[in-house]
mmCIF file of C-alpha atoms (C1' of nucleotides) in Angstrom:
data_model
loop_
_atom_site.group_PDB
_atom_site.id
_atom_site.type_symbol
_atom_site.label_atom_id
_atom_site.label_comp_id
_atom_site.label_asym_id
_atom_site.label_seq_id
_atom_site.Cartn_x
_atom_site.Cartn_y
_atom_site.Cartn_z
ATOM 1 C CA MET A 1 0.094 0.036 -0.095
ATOM 2 C CA GLY A 2 1.698 3.261 -1.331
ATOM 3 C CA ARG A 3 1.514 6.359 0.293
ATOM 4 C CA ALA A 4 -1.127 9.020 -1.062
ATOM 5 C CA PRO A 5 0.374 11.508 -3.461
ATOM 6 C CA CYS A 6 0.768 14.971 -2.091
ATOM 7 C CA CYS A 7 -1.071 16.271 -5.061
ATOM 8 C CA ASP A 8 -3.107 15.383 -8.133
ATOM 9 C CA LYS A 9 -0.305 14.464 -10.446
ATOM 10 C CA ALA A 10 -2.656 14.641 -13.586
ATOM 11 C CA ASN A 11 -3.690 18.102 -12.707
ATOM 12 C CA VAL A 12 -0.046 19.806 -11.969
ATOM 13 C CA LYS A 13 1.914 21.368 -14.455
ATOM 14 C CA LYS A 14 5.656 19.955 -14.616
ATOM 15 C CA GLY A 15 8.656 21.512 -16.081
ATOM 16 C CA PRO A 16 10.263 25.065 -16.106
ATOM 17 C CA TRP A 17 8.512 27.795 -14.263
ATOM 18 C CA SER A 18 7.052 30.991 -16.455
ATOM 19 C CA PRO A 19 7.713 34.387 -15.509
ATOM 20 C CA GLU A 20 3.921 34.729 -14.533
ATOM 21 C CA GLU A 21 4.095 31.713 -12.402
ATOM 22 C CA ASP A 22 7.337 32.936 -10.602
ATOM 23 C CA ALA A 23 5.667 36.462 -10.034
ATOM 24 C CA LYS A 24 2.522 34.918 -8.676
ATOM 25 C CA LEU A 25 4.219 32.724 -6.256
ATOM 26 C CA LYS A 26 6.717 35.500 -5.250
ATOM 27 C CA ALA A 27 4.171 37.963 -4.791
ATOM 28 C CA TYR A 28 2.034 35.964 -2.650
ATOM 29 C CA ILE A 29 4.874 34.566 -0.376
ATOM 30 C CA GLU A 30 6.144 38.138 0.068
ATOM 31 C CA GLN A 31 2.921 39.328 1.226
ATOM 32 C CA HIS A 32 1.769 36.387 3.236
ATOM 33 C CA GLY A 33 4.360 33.945 3.636
ATOM 34 C CA THR A 34 4.077 30.115 2.860
ATOM 35 C CA GLY A 35 1.281 29.884 5.497
ATOM 36 C CA GLY A 36 3.116 26.910 6.746
ATOM 37 C CA ASN A 37 1.533 24.721 4.282
ATOM 38 C CA TRP A 38 3.242 24.119 0.981
ATOM 39 C CA ILE A 39 0.725 21.904 -0.197
ATOM 40 C CA ALA A 40 -2.243 24.112 0.051
ATOM 41 C CA LEU A 41 -0.600 27.184 -1.188
ATOM 42 C CA PRO A 42 -0.586 26.464 -5.014
ATOM 43 C CA GLN A 43 -4.629 26.377 -4.854
ATOM 44 C CA LYS A 44 -4.647 29.460 -2.948
ATOM 45 C CA ILE A 45 -2.826 31.476 -5.584
ATOM 46 C CA GLY A 46 -4.129 29.647 -8.567
ATOM 47 C CA LEU A 47 -1.032 27.762 -9.418
ATOM 48 C CA LYS A 48 -1.342 24.384 -11.284
ATOM 49 C CA ARG A 49 1.570 23.317 -9.435
ATOM 50 C CA CYS A 50 2.476 20.796 -6.820
ATOM 51 C CA GLY A 51 3.169 22.246 -3.394
ATOM 52 C CA LYS A 52 6.686 20.818 -3.462
ATOM 53 C CA SER A 53 7.462 22.153 -6.788
ATOM 54 C CA CYS A 54 6.456 25.739 -5.208
ATOM 55 C CA ARG A 55 8.533 25.132 -2.391
ATOM 56 C CA LEU A 56 11.585 24.054 -4.603
ATOM 57 C CA ARG A 57 11.275 27.068 -6.731
ATOM 58 C CA TRP A 58 11.092 29.463 -3.720
ATOM 59 C CA LEU A 59 13.931 27.954 -1.953
ATOM 60 C CA ASN A 60 16.037 27.550 -4.971
ATOM 61 C CA TYR A 61 15.308 30.660 -7.104
ATOM 62 C CA LEU A 62 12.756 32.982 -5.708
ATOM 63 C CA ARG A 63 13.997 33.564 -2.540
ATOM 64 C CA PRO A 64 15.599 36.883 -1.862
ATOM 65 C CA ASN A 65 19.357 37.010 -1.716
ATOM 66 C CA ILE A 66 19.844 33.996 -3.637
ATOM 67 C CA LYS A 67 23.321 33.771 -5.514
ATOM 68 C CA HIS A 68 23.745 31.818 -8.618
ATOM 69 C CA GLY A 69 26.878 30.739 -10.254
ATOM 70 C CA GLY A 70 30.145 32.408 -9.914
ATOM 71 C CA PHE A 71 31.666 30.501 -6.695
ATOM 72 C CA SER A 72 34.580 31.835 -5.431
ATOM 73 C CA GLU A 73 37.825 30.258 -4.506
ATOM 74 C CA GLU A 74 36.931 30.335 -0.900
ATOM 75 C CA GLU A 75 33.545 28.861 -1.476
ATOM 76 C CA ASP A 76 35.063 26.084 -3.165
ATOM 77 C CA ASN A 77 37.563 25.550 -0.225
ATOM 78 C CA ILE A 78 34.629 25.556 2.231
ATOM 79 C CA ILE A 79 32.645 23.290 0.143
ATOM 80 C CA CYS A 80 35.680 20.840 0.026
ATOM 81 C CA SER A 81 36.468 20.891 3.489
ATOM 82 C CA LEU A 82 32.722 20.258 4.550
ATOM 83 C CA TYR A 83 32.563 17.503 1.963
ATOM 84 C CA ILE A 84 35.515 15.732 3.688
ATOM 85 C CA SER A 85 33.794 16.374 7.103
ATOM 86 C CA ILE A 86 30.274 15.388 6.433
ATOM 87 C CA GLY A 87 29.954 14.124 2.983
ATOM 88 C CA SER A 88 27.144 14.940 0.594
ATOM 89 C CA ARG A 89 25.061 16.730 3.284
ATOM 90 C CA TRP A 90 24.253 19.516 1.067
ATOM 91 C CA SER A 91 21.770 21.407 3.162
ATOM 92 C CA ILE A 92 24.478 21.660 5.917
ATOM 93 C CA ILE A 93 26.978 22.818 3.584
ATOM 94 C CA ALA A 94 24.678 25.409 2.019
ATOM 95 C CA ALA A 95 24.059 26.830 5.479
ATOM 96 C CA GLN A 96 27.679 27.605 5.675
ATOM 97 C CA LEU A 97 27.345 29.506 2.426
ATOM 98 C CA PRO A 98 25.110 32.537 2.688
ATOM 99 C CA GLY A 99 23.094 32.965 -0.610
ATOM 100 C CA ARG A 100 23.642 29.492 -1.624
ATOM 101 C CA THR A 101 21.169 26.715 -1.935
ATOM 102 C CA ASP A 102 21.684 23.090 -1.444
ATOM 103 C CA ASN A 103 20.825 22.267 -5.137
ATOM 104 C CA ASP A 104 23.450 24.793 -6.522
ATOM 105 C CA ILE A 105 26.060 23.430 -4.336
ATOM 106 C CA LYS A 106 25.151 19.797 -5.337
ATOM 107 C CA ASN A 107 25.046 20.785 -9.003
ATOM 108 C CA TYR A 108 28.242 22.903 -8.759
ATOM 109 C CA TRP A 109 30.083 19.979 -7.095
ATOM 110 C CA ASN A 110 28.827 17.267 -9.529
ATOM 111 C CA THR A 111 29.450 19.238 -12.506
ATOM 112 C CA ARG A 112 32.531 21.284 -11.596
ATOM 113 C CA LEU A 113 34.299 21.041 -8.440
ATOM 114 C CA LYS A 114 34.995 17.356 -8.768
ATOM 115 C CA LYS A 115 36.552 17.904 -11.955
ATOM 116 C CA LYS A 116 38.653 20.850 -10.692
ATOM 117 C CA LEU A 117 39.962 18.823 -7.938
ATOM 118 C CA LEU A 118 40.793 15.641 -10.244
ATOM 119 C CA GLY A 119 41.207 17.053 -13.644
ATOM 120 C CA LYS A 120 44.358 18.996 -12.959
ATOM 121 C CA HIS A 121 45.724 15.532 -11.513
ATOM 122 C CA ARG A 122 45.006 13.923 -14.747
ATOM 123 C CA LYS A 123 46.822 16.835 -16.652
ATOM 124 C CA GLU A 124 49.871 16.253 -14.686
ATOM 125 C CA ILE A 125 49.997 12.355 -15.370
ATOM 126 C CA GLN A 126 49.474 13.169 -19.048
ATOM 127 C CA SER A 127 52.455 15.795 -18.835
ATOM 128 C CA ARG A 128 54.535 13.499 -17.048
ATOM 129 C CA ARG A 129 53.776 10.562 -19.539
ATOM 130 C CA ASN A 130 54.999 12.913 -22.190
ATOM 131 C CA ASN A 131 58.090 13.881 -20.302
ATOM 132 C CA LYS A 132 61.108 13.205 -22.555
ATOM 133 C CA GLN A 133 63.606 12.534 -20.086
ATOM 134 C CA ILE A 134 61.546 9.660 -18.652
ATOM 135 C CA SER A 135 60.936 8.159 -22.084
ATOM 136 C CA GLN A 136 64.703 8.361 -22.594
ATOM 137 C CA GLU A 137 65.308 6.510 -19.370
ATOM 138 C CA MET A 138 63.054 4.001 -20.404
ATOM 139 C CA LYS A 139 64.722 3.560 -23.897
ATOM 140 C CA LYS A 140 68.116 2.936 -21.894
ATOM 141 C CA GLY A 141 66.640 -0.122 -20.400
ATOM 142 C CA SER A 142 66.726 1.356 -16.953
ATOM 143 C CA ALA A 143 62.918 1.411 -16.724
ATOM 144 C CA SER A 144 62.120 -2.027 -15.398
ATOM 145 C CA ARG A 145 59.757 -2.017 -12.626
ATOM 146 C CA ASP A 146 62.391 -2.669 -9.780
ATOM 147 C CA ASN A 147 64.359 0.158 -11.164
ATOM 148 C CA TYR A 148 61.415 2.475 -11.057
ATOM 149 C CA CYS A 149 60.752 1.378 -7.433
ATOM 150 C CA ASN A 150 64.487 1.746 -6.500
ATOM 151 C CA ASN A 151 63.833 5.312 -7.384
ATOM 152 C CA TYR A 152 61.614 5.357 -4.236
ATOM 153 C CA ASN A 153 64.022 4.195 -1.804
ATOM 154 C CA ASN A 154 63.731 7.561 -0.020
ATOM 155 C CA ASN A 155 60.228 6.706 0.454
ATOM 156 C CA PRO A 156 59.523 3.532 2.304
ATOM 157 C CA TYR A 157 56.047 3.109 0.734
ATOM 158 C CA TRP A 158 57.784 2.768 -2.697
ATOM 159 C CA SER A 159 60.535 0.497 -1.658
ATOM 160 C CA ALA A 160 61.375 -2.355 -4.032
ATOM 161 C CA GLU A 161 61.013 -5.096 -1.731
ATOM 162 C CA THR A 162 57.402 -4.312 -1.179
ATOM 163 C CA VAL A 163 56.550 -4.571 -4.794
ATOM 164 C CA PRO A 164 55.222 -7.768 -5.763
ATOM 165 C CA ASN A 165 57.668 -9.050 -8.196
ATOM 166 C CA ASN A 166 55.321 -11.381 -10.397
ATOM 167 C CA VAL A 167 52.142 -9.695 -9.795
ATOM 168 C CA LEU A 168 51.003 -7.275 -12.312
ATOM 169 C CA PRO A 169 48.126 -5.033 -11.344
ATOM 170 C CA PRO A 170 44.779 -6.715 -11.651
ATOM 171 C CA ILE A 171 42.045 -4.919 -13.448
ATOM 172 C CA PRO A 172 39.672 -4.417 -10.425
ATOM 173 C CA TYR A 173 36.770 -2.955 -12.068
ATOM 174 C CA SER A 174 34.743 -3.233 -15.022
ATOM 175 C CA ASN A 175 34.724 -0.627 -17.454
ATOM 176 C CA GLU A 176 31.047 0.340 -16.695
ATOM 177 C CA GLU A 177 31.834 0.780 -12.798
ATOM 178 C CA PRO A 178 31.515 4.503 -12.222
ATOM 179 C CA ARG A 179 34.323 5.464 -9.831
ATOM 180 C CA PHE A 180 34.905 9.342 -9.352
ATOM 181 C CA ASN A 181 31.077 9.719 -9.682
ATOM 182 C CA ASP A 182 30.409 8.023 -6.353
ATOM 183 C CA HIS A 183 30.142 10.424 -3.224
ATOM 184 C CA THR A 184 31.780 8.042 -1.006
ATOM 185 C CA SER A 185 34.823 7.460 -3.404
ATOM 186 C CA ILE A 186 35.409 11.167 -3.661
ATOM 187 C CA ARG A 187 35.283 11.658 0.046
ATOM 188 C CA LYS A 188 37.475 8.763 0.732
ATOM 189 C CA LEU A 189 40.001 10.598 -1.563
ATOM 190 C CA LEU A 190 39.635 13.679 0.026
ATOM 191 C CA ILE A 191 39.879 12.285 3.562
ATOM 192 C CA LYS A 192 42.961 10.246 2.441
ATOM 193 C CA LEU A 193 44.542 13.453 1.196
ATOM 194 C CA GLY A 194 43.547 15.660 3.954
ATOM 195 C CA GLY A 195 42.699 13.662 6.779
ATOM 196 C CA ARG A 196 43.418 10.246 8.392
ATOM 197 C CA PHE A 197 46.566 11.491 10.039
ATOM 198 C CA SER A 198 47.451 8.831 12.274
ATOM 199 C CA SER A 199 48.086 5.256 11.513
ATOM 200 C CA GLN A 200 45.839 3.862 14.124
ATOM 201 C CA ASP A 201 43.014 5.361 12.453
ATOM 202 C CA ASP A 202 43.628 3.317 9.253
ATOM 203 C CA ASP A 203 40.978 0.706 9.930
ATOM 204 C CA ASP A 204 38.188 3.346 11.112
ATOM 205 C CA ASP A 205 36.392 4.537 7.942
ATOM 206 C CA ASP A 206 33.816 6.236 10.345
ATOM 207 C CA GLN A 207 36.179 8.655 11.871
ATOM 208 C CA LEU A 208 35.824 12.095 11.062
ATOM 209 C CA PRO A 209 39.283 12.887 9.771
ATOM 210 C CA ILE A 210 39.754 16.467 9.392
ATOM 211 C CA ASN A 211 41.221 19.060 11.624
ATOM 212 C CA PRO A 212 40.270 22.296 10.101
ATOM 213 C CA HIS A 213 41.206 25.156 12.507
ATOM 214 C CA TYR A 214 37.970 27.026 12.001
ATOM 215 C CA ASN A 215 34.648 26.798 13.118
ATOM 216 C CA ILE A 216 32.503 25.079 10.635
ATOM 217 C CA PHE A 217 29.444 24.155 12.513
ATOM 218 C CA PRO A 218 28.588 26.936 15.053
ATOM 219 C CA ALA A 219 24.922 26.148 14.732
ATOM 220 C CA ALA A 220 24.914 22.416 15.460
ATOM 221 C CA PRO A 221 28.028 21.241 17.496
ATOM 222 C CA GLU A 222 25.970 18.256 18.842
ATOM 223 C CA MET A 223 25.870 16.676 15.370
ATOM 224 C CA PHE A 224 29.484 15.982 15.907
ATOM 225 C CA SER A 225 29.885 15.254 19.453
ATOM 226 C CA SER A 226 31.327 11.893 18.690
ATOM 227 C CA ALA A 227 34.110 13.453 16.654
ATOM 228 C CA PRO A 228 36.811 14.797 18.883
ATOM 229 C CA LEU A 229 38.568 16.707 16.029
ATOM 230 C CA ILE A 230 35.581 18.271 15.140
ATOM 231 C CA ASP A 231 34.905 19.174 18.611
ATOM 232 C CA ASN A 232 38.189 20.867 18.703
ATOM 233 C CA CYS A 233 37.074 22.942 15.650
ATOM 234 C CA LEU A 234 33.998 23.841 17.416
ATOM 235 C CA THR A 235 35.985 25.710 19.998
ATOM 236 C CA ALA A 236 37.809 27.735 17.597
ATOM 237 C CA ALA A 237 36.918 31.052 16.987
ATOM 238 C CA PRO A 238 35.392 31.681 13.662
ATOM 239 C CA GLY A 239 36.734 34.616 11.654
ATOM 240 C CA PRO A 240 36.988 35.779 8.079
ATOM 241 C CA GLU A 241 40.540 34.129 7.750
ATOM 242 C CA MET A 242 39.721 30.424 7.467
ATOM 243 C CA GLU A 243 42.711 28.437 7.426
ATOM 244 C CA CYS A 244 42.407 24.549 7.422
ATOM 245 C CA ASN A 245 45.594 22.935 8.255
ATOM 246 C CA TYR A 246 45.780 19.416 7.295
ATOM 247 C CA LYS A 247 48.417 17.764 9.437
ATOM 248 C CA VAL A 248 49.643 14.915 7.449
ATOM 249 C CA GLU A 249 51.443 12.116 9.178
ATOM 250 C CA GLY A 250 55.163 12.777 8.482
ATOM 251 C CA GLY A 251 54.685 16.040 7.173
ATOM 252 C CA VAL A 252 52.501 19.082 7.227
ATOM 253 C CA ASP A 253 50.511 19.960 4.052
ATOM 254 C CA ASN A 254 48.952 23.251 4.811
ATOM 255 C CA VAL A 255 45.908 24.152 2.930
ATOM 256 C CA ALA A 256 44.987 27.617 3.258
ATOM 257 C CA MET A 257 41.281 28.056 3.278
ATOM 258 C CA GLY A 258 39.908 31.248 1.861
ATOM 259 C CA SER A 259 41.010 34.252 -0.519
ATOM 260 C CA THR A 260 42.302 36.402 2.355
ATOM 261 C CA GLY A 261 45.929 35.730 1.444
ATOM 262 C CA GLY A 262 45.226 36.994 -2.134
ATOM 263 C CA GLY A 263 44.693 33.551 -3.302
ATOM 264 C CA GLY A 264 47.580 33.591 -5.446
ATOM 265 C CA GLY A 265 50.109 31.448 -3.752
ATOM 266 C CA GLU A 266 50.687 27.827 -3.807
ATOM 267 C CA SER A 267 49.217 27.051 -0.476
ATOM 268 C CA SER A 268 46.103 28.818 -1.260
ATOM 269 C CA ASN A 269 45.252 26.502 -4.267
ATOM 270 C CA PHE A 270 43.408 23.652 -2.880
ATOM 271 C CA ALA A 271 43.546 21.675 -6.048
ATOM 272 C CA TYR A 272 47.302 22.246 -6.086
ATOM 273 C CA GLU A 273 47.703 21.080 -2.780
ATOM 274 C CA LEU A 274 45.779 18.012 -3.496
ATOM 275 C CA GLU A 275 47.962 17.259 -6.297
ATOM 276 C CA GLN A 276 50.947 17.579 -4.117
ATOM 277 C CA MET A 277 49.344 15.328 -1.647
ATOM 278 C CA ILE A 278 48.712 12.697 -4.180
ATOM 279 C CA TYR A 279 52.497 12.651 -5.153
ATOM 280 C CA ASN A 280 53.807 13.304 -1.588
ATOM 281 C CA ASN A 281 51.667 10.572 0.068
ATOM 282 C CA PRO A 282 51.207 7.664 -2.082
ATOM 283 C CA GLN A 283 50.616 5.613 0.987
ATOM 284 C CA LYS A 284 47.524 7.570 1.447
ATOM 285 C CA PHE A 285 45.872 5.759 -1.383
ATOM 286 C CA GLU A 286 45.591 2.652 0.778
ATOM 287 C CA GLY A 287 41.954 1.751 0.332
ATOM 288 C CA LEU A 288 41.737 3.995 -2.778
ATOM 289 C CA GLU A 289 42.431 1.730 -5.726
ATOM 290 C CA PHE A 290 39.008 2.728 -7.200
ATOM 291 C CA LEU A 291 40.175 6.150 -7.271
ATOM 292 C CA CYS A 292 43.968 5.715 -8.225
ATOM 293 C CA GLY A 293 43.227 3.412 -10.986
ATOM 294 C CA ASP A 294 44.337 6.389 -13.412
ATOM 295 C CA ILE A 295 47.687 6.388 -11.683
ATOM 296 C CA PHE A 296 48.281 3.016 -10.344
ATOM 297 C CA LEU A 297 46.174 0.591 -12.175
ATOM 298 C CA MET A 298 46.244 1.768 -15.827
ATOM 299 C CA ASN A 299 47.622 -1.398 -17.344
ATOM 300 C CA ASN A 300 45.398 -2.555 -20.087
ATOM 301 C CA TYR A 301 42.650 -0.704 -18.405
ATOM 302 C CA ASN A 302 40.585 1.584 -20.726
ATOM 303 C CA ASN A 303 39.019 4.214 -18.515
ATOM 304 C CA ASN A 304 35.627 4.594 -19.564
ATOM 305 C CA TYR A 305 33.692 7.444 -17.896
ATOM 306 C CA ASN A 306 30.440 6.888 -19.508
ATOM 307 C CA ARG A 307 28.511 9.298 -17.351
ATOM 308 C CA GLY A 308 28.116 12.490 -19.647
ATOM 309 C CA ASP A 309 28.466 14.927 -16.696
ATOM 310 C CA PHE A 310 31.794 13.618 -15.776
ATOM 311 C CA GLY A 311 33.430 12.936 -18.879
ATOM 312 C CA GLY A 312 37.060 13.201 -20.020
ATOM 313 C CA GLY A 313 38.606 9.802 -19.657
ATOM 314 C CA ILE A 314 42.298 9.193 -20.149
ATOM 315 C CA MET A 315 44.401 6.941 -22.179
ATOM 316 C CA SER A 316 45.208 3.524 -21.258
ATOM 317 C CA SER A 317 48.700 2.723 -20.343
ATOM 318 C CA GLY A 318 51.057 -0.049 -19.522
ATOM 319 C CA TRP A 319 52.513 -0.715 -16.274
ATOM 320 C CA SER A 320 55.984 0.428 -16.979
ATOM 321 C CA GLU A 321 54.456 3.646 -18.263
ATOM 322 C CA MET A 322 52.605 4.106 -15.227
ATOM 323 C CA MET A 323 55.184 3.570 -12.988
ATOM 324 C CA SER A 324 57.279 5.881 -14.914
ATOM 325 C CA SER A 325 54.607 8.553 -14.395
ATOM 326 C CA MET A 326 55.005 8.389 -10.584
ATOM 327 C CA VAL A 327 58.552 9.487 -10.559
ATOM 328 C CA LEU A 328 58.422 12.138 -7.937
ATOM 329 C CA PRO A 329 60.499 15.292 -7.848
ATOM 330 C CA SER A 330 63.521 14.855 -5.496
ATOM 331 C CA SER A 331 62.002 17.548 -3.443
ATOM 332 C CA VAL A 332 58.863 15.922 -3.023
ATOM 333 C CA VAL A 333 60.655 12.463 -2.005
ATOM 334 C CA SER A 334 62.722 14.292 0.574
ATOM 335 C CA ASN A 335 59.713 15.688 2.055
ATOM 336 C CA ASN A 336 58.617 12.287 2.632
ATOM 337 C CA SER A 337 61.792 11.253 4.305
ATOM 338 C CA ASN A 338 60.197 11.213 7.695
ATOM 339 C CA TYR A 339 57.213 9.159 7.198
ATOM 340 C CA GLU A 340 56.552 6.258 9.411
ATOM 341 C CA ASP A 341 55.989 3.029 7.737
ATOM 342 C CA SER A 342 52.624 1.735 8.891
ATOM 343 C CA GLY A 343 53.839 -1.751 8.532
ATOM 344 C CA ASP A 344 51.775 -4.197 6.606
ATOM 345 C CA ASP A 345 49.603 -1.449 4.979
ATOM 346 C CA HIS A 346 50.922 -0.657 1.644
ATOM 347 C CA LEU A 347 49.869 0.597 -1.410
ATOM 348 C CA MET A 348 51.250 -2.175 -3.468
ATOM 349 C CA ARG A 349 49.200 -4.710 -1.599
ATOM 350 C CA TYR A 350 46.189 -3.818 -3.467
ATOM 351 C CA ASN A 351 47.816 -4.984 -6.790
ATOM 352 C CA ALA A 352 47.768 -8.454 -5.529
ATOM 353 C CA GLY A 353 43.964 -8.369 -5.280
ATOM 354 C CA PRO A 354 41.805 -8.870 -2.388
ATOM 355 C "C1'" DA B 1 24.733 23.985 -42.189
ATOM 356 C "C1'" DA B 2 24.013 19.748 -39.872
ATOM 357 C "C1'" DT B 3 25.076 16.814 -36.448
ATOM 358 C "C1'" DG B 4 27.182 14.922 -32.274
ATOM 359 C "C1'" DT B 5 28.939 15.669 -27.786
ATOM 360 C "C1'" DG B 6 29.435 17.470 -23.398
ATOM 361 C "C1'" DA B 7 28.565 20.852 -19.592
ATOM 362 C "C1'" DC B 8 25.452 23.202 -17.046
ATOM 363 C "C1'" DC B 9 21.290 23.565 -14.068
ATOM 364 C "C1'" DA B 10 16.395 23.454 -13.121
ATOM 365 C "C1'" DA B 11 13.236 20.513 -11.804
ATOM 366 C "C1'" DC B 12 11.283 16.004 -10.428
ATOM 367 C "C1'" DC B 13 11.169 11.787 -7.612
ATOM 368 C "C1'" DG B 14 11.040 9.126 -3.881
ATOM 369 C "C1'" DC B 15 12.769 8.208 0.617
ATOM 370 C "C1'" DT B 16 13.533 9.987 5.430
ATOM 371 C "C1'" DT B 17 12.774 13.073 9.114
ATOM 372 C "C1'" DT B 18 9.861 16.044 11.439
ATOM 373 C "C1'" DT B 19 5.707 17.838 13.026
ATOM 374 C "C1'" DC B 20 0.838 17.522 14.334
ATOM 375 C "C1'" DC B 21 -3.112 15.514 15.938
ATOM 376 C "C1'" DA C 1 2.289 6.399 21.714
ATOM 377 C "C1'" DG C 2 1.543 6.048 17.073
ATOM 378 C "C1'" DG C 3 -0.254 7.195 12.629
ATOM 379 C "C1'" DA C 4 -0.735 10.422 8.922
ATOM 380 C "C1'" DA C 5 0.752 14.399 6.496
ATOM 381 C "C1'" DA C 6 4.042 17.908 5.559
ATOM 382 C "C1'" DA C 7 8.535 19.232 4.992
ATOM 383 C "C1'" DG C 8 13.187 18.286 4.057
ATOM 384 C "C1'" DC C 9 16.604 16.286 1.680
ATOM 385 C "C1'" DG C 10 19.720 13.945 -1.847
ATOM 386 C "C1'" DG C 11 20.121 11.581 -6.197
ATOM 387 C "C1'" DT C 12 18.699 11.596 -10.706
ATOM 388 C "C1'" DT C 13 16.740 13.280 -15.008
ATOM 389 C "C1'" DG C 14 15.876 15.994 -18.877
ATOM 390 C "C1'" DG C 15 16.178 20.280 -21.458
ATOM 391 C "C1'" DT C 16 18.912 23.845 -23.166
ATOM 392 C "C1'" DC C 17 22.988 25.911 -24.920
ATOM 393 C "C1'" DA C 18 27.824 26.098 -26.674
ATOM 394 C "C1'" DC C 19 31.428 24.078 -28.996
ATOM 395 C "C1'" DA C 20 33.388 20.552 -32.070
ATOM 396 C "C1'" DT C 21 33.437 17.876 -35.839
#
DNA sequence: AATGTGACCAACCGCTTTTCC
DNA sequence: AGGAAAAGCGGTTGGTCACAT
């Protein structure tokens, strides 16, 4: 037995709103308010619309002080950090961004921000692949997998002995499987890059990982009472200068939040920082093989992003080529020299399959 | 010029939560 | 306390536009 519909579906108009409908709804609500009953409202003003549709139209479009488009870098960063903390709770995220609606933020995330964060990463891979010096090294025959691994001797997570000698990476996913499209996956990536800073947390996916030094949720601290790190945040004074310091084990990656510093420096570019984290912290990809396929699992794997809204697949590539693309700049490697090896947990373990 | 493709966004759908009686 | 109605919410769809071929 289903639930009664909220309105007579046969007699309601669907689709885009006309200016006349907008004007009617806006004028009525501005004069009388919603009356606490959206369902009854369209009848009162002679609109052949579902009450839910009226509510949505008002909240997402007609309401005063609504901002559309033109997200700032600061807003991007806030969205990202909140997404790390709470996932796709768009209404909560929207509450932190005056003038933005949950629908807007959701659309913005799905169509642009995800790509902004991850697209640059792909470009980097592409350019590395095309790096002449690397291909020369490969031609010289020094590009065996072990040799590549030896390049990582400064980084315990990439040591040769931890690379399975005879196991090439399996193809873990079907071509049809969406990867970057799923919120959990994206969030995991962000968490891995920006949070999960202590090795003892590695098995606890439920832990809220981020330690942003600003007050994200002044209105609803009780929501996060189980998350000590967030609790700490709640005691921090809110302010226009929002800075989120992601303390990454073995090093500090400082992601400045907001544009107060002019937004021009490296540390103010969230996407850039993510890129650096990816290369600085390969061990942080533990559990992220679904996301790291572009880097680590490209052998014979033809990335096929079927979803139109998240297009832009990359070329397939062999294992050697893939490894070559992962050569880190020496400065980056040296930054990792003080990582603690977390023991059994190792990136390469994935390649042997579950 | 016609067609295809991808990006963007408004709106819908259906499930969950809250409120009211 | 419990059931129904309303509101809230997040995922998804479909229309439109711009650009590429």
